[in-house]
Short mmCIF file of C-alpha atoms in Angstrom, two decimals:
data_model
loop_
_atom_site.label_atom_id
_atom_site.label_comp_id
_atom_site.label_asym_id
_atom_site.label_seq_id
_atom_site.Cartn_x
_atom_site.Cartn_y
_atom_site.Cartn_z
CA UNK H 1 37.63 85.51 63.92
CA UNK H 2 40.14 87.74 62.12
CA UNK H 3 43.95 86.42 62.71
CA UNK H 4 45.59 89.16 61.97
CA UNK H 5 43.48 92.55 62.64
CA UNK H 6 43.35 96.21 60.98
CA UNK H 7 45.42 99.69 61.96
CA UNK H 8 42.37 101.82 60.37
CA UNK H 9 43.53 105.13 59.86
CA UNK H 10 43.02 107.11 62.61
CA UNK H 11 44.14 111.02 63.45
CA UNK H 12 44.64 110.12 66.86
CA UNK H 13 47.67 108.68 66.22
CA UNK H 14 49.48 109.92 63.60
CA UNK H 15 53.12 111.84 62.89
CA UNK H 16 51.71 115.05 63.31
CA UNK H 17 50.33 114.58 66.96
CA UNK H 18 53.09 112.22 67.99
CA UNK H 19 54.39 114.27 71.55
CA UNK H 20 58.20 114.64 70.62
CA UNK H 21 60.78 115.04 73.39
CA UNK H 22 64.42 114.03 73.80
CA UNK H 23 64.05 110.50 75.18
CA UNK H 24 61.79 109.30 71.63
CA UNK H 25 63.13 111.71 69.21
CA UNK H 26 64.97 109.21 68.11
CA UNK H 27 62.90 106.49 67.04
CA UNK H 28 59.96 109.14 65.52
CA UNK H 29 63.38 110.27 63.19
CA UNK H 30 63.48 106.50 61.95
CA UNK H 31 59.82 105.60 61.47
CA UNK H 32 59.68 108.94 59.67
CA UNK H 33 62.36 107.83 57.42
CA UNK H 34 61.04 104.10 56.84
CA UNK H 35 57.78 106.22 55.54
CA UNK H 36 59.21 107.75 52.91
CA UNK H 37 62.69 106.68 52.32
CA UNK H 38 63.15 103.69 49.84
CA UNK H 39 66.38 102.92 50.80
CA UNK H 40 65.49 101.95 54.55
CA UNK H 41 63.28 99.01 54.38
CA UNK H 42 63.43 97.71 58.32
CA UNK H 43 62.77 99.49 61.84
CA UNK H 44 63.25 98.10 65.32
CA UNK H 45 61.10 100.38 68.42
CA UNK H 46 61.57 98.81 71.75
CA UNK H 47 60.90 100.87 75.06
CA UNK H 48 58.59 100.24 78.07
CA UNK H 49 54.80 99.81 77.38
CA UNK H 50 52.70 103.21 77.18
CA UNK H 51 55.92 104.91 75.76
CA UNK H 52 54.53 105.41 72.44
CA UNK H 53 55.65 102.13 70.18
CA UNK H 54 52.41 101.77 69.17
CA UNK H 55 51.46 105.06 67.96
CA UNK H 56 54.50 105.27 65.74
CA UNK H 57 53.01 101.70 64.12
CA UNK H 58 49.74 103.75 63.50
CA UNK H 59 51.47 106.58 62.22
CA UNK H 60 53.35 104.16 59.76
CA UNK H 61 49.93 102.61 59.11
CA UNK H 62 48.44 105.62 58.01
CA UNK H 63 51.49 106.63 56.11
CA UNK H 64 51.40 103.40 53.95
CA UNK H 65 47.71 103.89 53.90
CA UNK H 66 47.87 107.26 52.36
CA UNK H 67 50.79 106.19 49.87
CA UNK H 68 48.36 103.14 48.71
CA UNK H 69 45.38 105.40 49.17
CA UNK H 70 43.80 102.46 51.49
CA UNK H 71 41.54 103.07 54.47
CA UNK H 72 43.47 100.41 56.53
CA UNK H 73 46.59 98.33 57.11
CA UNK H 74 47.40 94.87 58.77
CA UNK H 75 49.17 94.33 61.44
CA UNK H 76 49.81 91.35 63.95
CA UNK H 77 49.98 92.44 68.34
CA UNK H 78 51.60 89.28 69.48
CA UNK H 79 48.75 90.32 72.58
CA UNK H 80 46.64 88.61 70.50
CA UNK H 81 48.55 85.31 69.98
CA UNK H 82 45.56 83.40 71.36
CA UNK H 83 43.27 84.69 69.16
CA UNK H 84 45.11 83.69 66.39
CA UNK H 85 46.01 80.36 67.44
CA UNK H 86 43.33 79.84 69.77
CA UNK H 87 46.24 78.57 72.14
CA UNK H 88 46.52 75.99 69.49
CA UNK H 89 49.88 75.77 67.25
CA UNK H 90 49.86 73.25 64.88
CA UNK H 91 52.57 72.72 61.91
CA UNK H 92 50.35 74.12 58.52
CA UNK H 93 50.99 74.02 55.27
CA UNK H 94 49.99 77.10 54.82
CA UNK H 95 51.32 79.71 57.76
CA UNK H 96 47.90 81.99 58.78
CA UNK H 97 50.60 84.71 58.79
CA UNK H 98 51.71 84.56 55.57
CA UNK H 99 48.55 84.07 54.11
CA UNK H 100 47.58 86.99 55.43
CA UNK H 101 50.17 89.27 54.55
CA UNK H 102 50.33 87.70 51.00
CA UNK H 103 50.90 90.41 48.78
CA UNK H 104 50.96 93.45 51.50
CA UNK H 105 53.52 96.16 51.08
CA UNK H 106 54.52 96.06 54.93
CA UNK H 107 55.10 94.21 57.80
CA UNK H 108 53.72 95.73 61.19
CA UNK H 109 54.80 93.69 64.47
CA UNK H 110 53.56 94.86 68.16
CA UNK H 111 54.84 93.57 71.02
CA UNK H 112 57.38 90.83 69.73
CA UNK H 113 58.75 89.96 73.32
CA UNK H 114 55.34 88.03 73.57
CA UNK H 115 56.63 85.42 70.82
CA UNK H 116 55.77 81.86 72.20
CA UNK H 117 58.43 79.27 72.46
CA UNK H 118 56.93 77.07 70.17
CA UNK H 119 58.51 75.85 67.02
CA UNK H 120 55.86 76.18 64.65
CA UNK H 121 54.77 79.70 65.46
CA UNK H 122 58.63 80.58 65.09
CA UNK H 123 59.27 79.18 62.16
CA UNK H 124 55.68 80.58 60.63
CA UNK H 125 57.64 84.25 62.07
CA UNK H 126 61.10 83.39 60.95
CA UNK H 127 59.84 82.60 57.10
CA UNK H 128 57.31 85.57 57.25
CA UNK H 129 60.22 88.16 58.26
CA UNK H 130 62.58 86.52 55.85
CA UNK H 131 60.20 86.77 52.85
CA UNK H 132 59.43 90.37 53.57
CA UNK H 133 63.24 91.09 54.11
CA UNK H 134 64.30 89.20 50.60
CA UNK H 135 61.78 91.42 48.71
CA UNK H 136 62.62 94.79 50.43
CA UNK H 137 59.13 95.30 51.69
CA UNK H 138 58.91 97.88 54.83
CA UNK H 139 59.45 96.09 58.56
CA UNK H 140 58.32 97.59 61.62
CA UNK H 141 58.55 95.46 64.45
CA UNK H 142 57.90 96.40 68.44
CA UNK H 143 58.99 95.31 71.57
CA UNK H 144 59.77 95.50 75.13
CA UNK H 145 63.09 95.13 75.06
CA UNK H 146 66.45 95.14 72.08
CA UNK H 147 67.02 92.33 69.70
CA UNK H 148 69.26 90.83 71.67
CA UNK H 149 66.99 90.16 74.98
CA UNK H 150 64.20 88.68 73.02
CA UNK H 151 63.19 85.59 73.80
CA UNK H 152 62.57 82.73 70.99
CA UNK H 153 63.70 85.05 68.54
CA UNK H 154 65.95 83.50 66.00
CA UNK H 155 69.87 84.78 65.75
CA UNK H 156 69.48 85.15 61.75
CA UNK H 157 66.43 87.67 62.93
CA UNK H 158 67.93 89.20 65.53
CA UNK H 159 71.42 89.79 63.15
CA UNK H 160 69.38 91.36 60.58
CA UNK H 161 67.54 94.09 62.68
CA UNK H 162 70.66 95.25 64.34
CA UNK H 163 71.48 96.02 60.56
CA UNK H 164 68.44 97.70 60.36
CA UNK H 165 67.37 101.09 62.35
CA UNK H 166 66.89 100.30 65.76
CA UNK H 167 65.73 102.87 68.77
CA UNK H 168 64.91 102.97 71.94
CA UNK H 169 62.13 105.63 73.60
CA UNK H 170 62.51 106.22 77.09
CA UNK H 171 60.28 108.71 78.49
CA UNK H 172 61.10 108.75 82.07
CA UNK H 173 62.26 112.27 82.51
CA UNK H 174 59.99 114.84 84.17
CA UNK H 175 60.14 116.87 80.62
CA UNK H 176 58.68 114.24 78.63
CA UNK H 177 56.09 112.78 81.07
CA UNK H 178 55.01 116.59 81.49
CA UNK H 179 54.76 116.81 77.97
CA UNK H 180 52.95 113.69 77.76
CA UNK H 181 50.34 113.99 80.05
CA UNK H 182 49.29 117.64 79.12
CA UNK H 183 48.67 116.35 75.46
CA UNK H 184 46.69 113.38 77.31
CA UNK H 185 44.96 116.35 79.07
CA UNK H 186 44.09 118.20 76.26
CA UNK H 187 42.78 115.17 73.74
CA UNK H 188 40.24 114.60 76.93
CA UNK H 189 39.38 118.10 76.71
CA UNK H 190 40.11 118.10 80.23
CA UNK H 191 41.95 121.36 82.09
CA UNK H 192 45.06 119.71 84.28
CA UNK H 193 46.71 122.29 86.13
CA UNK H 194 50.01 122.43 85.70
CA UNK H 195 50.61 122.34 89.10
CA UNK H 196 48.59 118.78 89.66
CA UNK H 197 50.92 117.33 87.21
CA UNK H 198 53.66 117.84 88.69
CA UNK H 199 52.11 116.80 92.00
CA UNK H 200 51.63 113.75 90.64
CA UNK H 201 54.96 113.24 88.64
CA UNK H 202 56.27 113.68 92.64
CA UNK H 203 53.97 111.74 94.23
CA UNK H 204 52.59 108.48 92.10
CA UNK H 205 54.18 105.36 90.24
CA UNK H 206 55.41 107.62 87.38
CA UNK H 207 55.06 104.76 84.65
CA UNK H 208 52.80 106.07 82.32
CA UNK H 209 49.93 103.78 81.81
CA UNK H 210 49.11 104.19 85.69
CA UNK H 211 49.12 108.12 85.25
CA UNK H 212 46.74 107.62 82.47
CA UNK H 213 44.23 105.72 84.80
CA UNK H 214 45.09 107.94 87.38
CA UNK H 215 44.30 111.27 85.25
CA UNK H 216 40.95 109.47 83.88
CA UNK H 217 40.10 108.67 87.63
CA UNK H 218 40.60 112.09 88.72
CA UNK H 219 38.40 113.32 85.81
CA UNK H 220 35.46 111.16 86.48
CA UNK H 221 35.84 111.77 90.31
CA UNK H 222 35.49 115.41 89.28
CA UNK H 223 32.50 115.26 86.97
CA UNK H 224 30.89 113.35 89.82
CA UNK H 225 31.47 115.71 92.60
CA UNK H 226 30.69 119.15 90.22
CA UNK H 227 34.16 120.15 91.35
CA UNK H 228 37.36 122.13 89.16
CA UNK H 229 40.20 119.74 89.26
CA UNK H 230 43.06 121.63 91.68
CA UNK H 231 45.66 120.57 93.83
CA UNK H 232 43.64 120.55 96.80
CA UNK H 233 41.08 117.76 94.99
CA UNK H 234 43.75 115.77 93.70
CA UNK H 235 45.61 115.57 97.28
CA UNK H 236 41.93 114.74 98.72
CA UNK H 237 41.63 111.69 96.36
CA UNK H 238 44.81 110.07 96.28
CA UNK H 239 44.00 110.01 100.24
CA UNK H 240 41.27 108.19 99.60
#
């Protein structure tokens, strides 16, 4: 079992094809600059989940991949703190963190609201952010919330990433959800009327991870009944 697991590189998600709008500009700004600017050495994302905090760590990913001319980077998703730990945490005398990170260039942390409360596992975090921070190696961490509402997260942590560059996305504006799910639209290869979109922006839970389901369901739903996806479909199956 691999404890911590791979970012290969992957076009999918990279700077280039990152949807840009006023509520993420922001943070895309800063985890352009901790690419390529020496000076900046630490980046804080936290927004709600589907807003795009994890395709900014893959576009940082393949950045640092393409400056190391690697294929793929490491990174932990504290989703995965079972797998590493197999629910088990143990004081080591080796941390499986560090040791995995030994000797990487940068640090890439999803989903740090998901930190356990347990002492071991924070102070495996606490020395493995510290070590990367006293050498000026590249930090990208992720999380639900801002340092200051994380839970279990040490003060000395949370005081050095308000130094650092902190943003927040927010994509709940009709603009950017628009935006958003006609690029979602078009990766699919799938034609979304404009029209349905904003049907749906007025009539479903407008988070985006549901619209995503929702716009795969009403694709398959289409394929299956040999029907163009129009208003009049849509309003059909979401009476359903």
């Amino acid at each position: 079992m691999q404890l911590v697991f791979d970012f290969p590189v992957d076009a999918k998600f990279s700077f280039d094809n990152f949807v840009l709008c006023s509520g993420n500009e922001t943070a895309f700004q800063f985890a352009k600059l901790l690419a390529t600017d020496d000076s900046k050495n630490l980046l804080f994302i936290h927004g709600p989940s589907g807003s795009g905090k994890t395709h900014l760590l893959h576009a940082l990913a393949g950045a640092f991949c393409s400056q190391a001319r690697r294929t793929s980077f490491p990174y932990v998703s504290l989703k995965e703190i079972d797998n590493i730990y197999h629910g088990d945490y143990p004081g080591e005398a080796v941390s499986k963190l560090a040791e995995r990170f030994r000797d990487e260039p940068a640090l890439l942390i999803d989903d740090i609201h998901l930190l356990p409360d347990n002492p071991h596992v924070r102070s495996e975090f606490w020395q493995l952010f510290n070590d990367f921070h006293d050498a000026s190696r590249k930090i990208a961490i992720t999380g639900l919330n801002p340092p200051r509402e994380i839970l279990h997260l040490d003060d000395h942590i949370v005081s050095r990433l308000l130094w650092g560059l902190v943003a927040k996305v927010d994509i709940t504006d009709d603009d950017s959800l628009r935006m958003i799910m006609k690029k979602l639209a078009n990766d699919r290869n799938i034609l979304f009327p404009e029209n349905v979109i904003d049907y749906l922006l007025i009539h479903t839970r407008r988070e985006l991870p549901p619209l995503i389901e929702l716009l795969e369901h009403i694709h398959r739903h289409s394929l299956a009944t040999g029907r163009k996806i129009t208003l009049k479909l849509v309003r059909e199956l979401l009476e359903l």
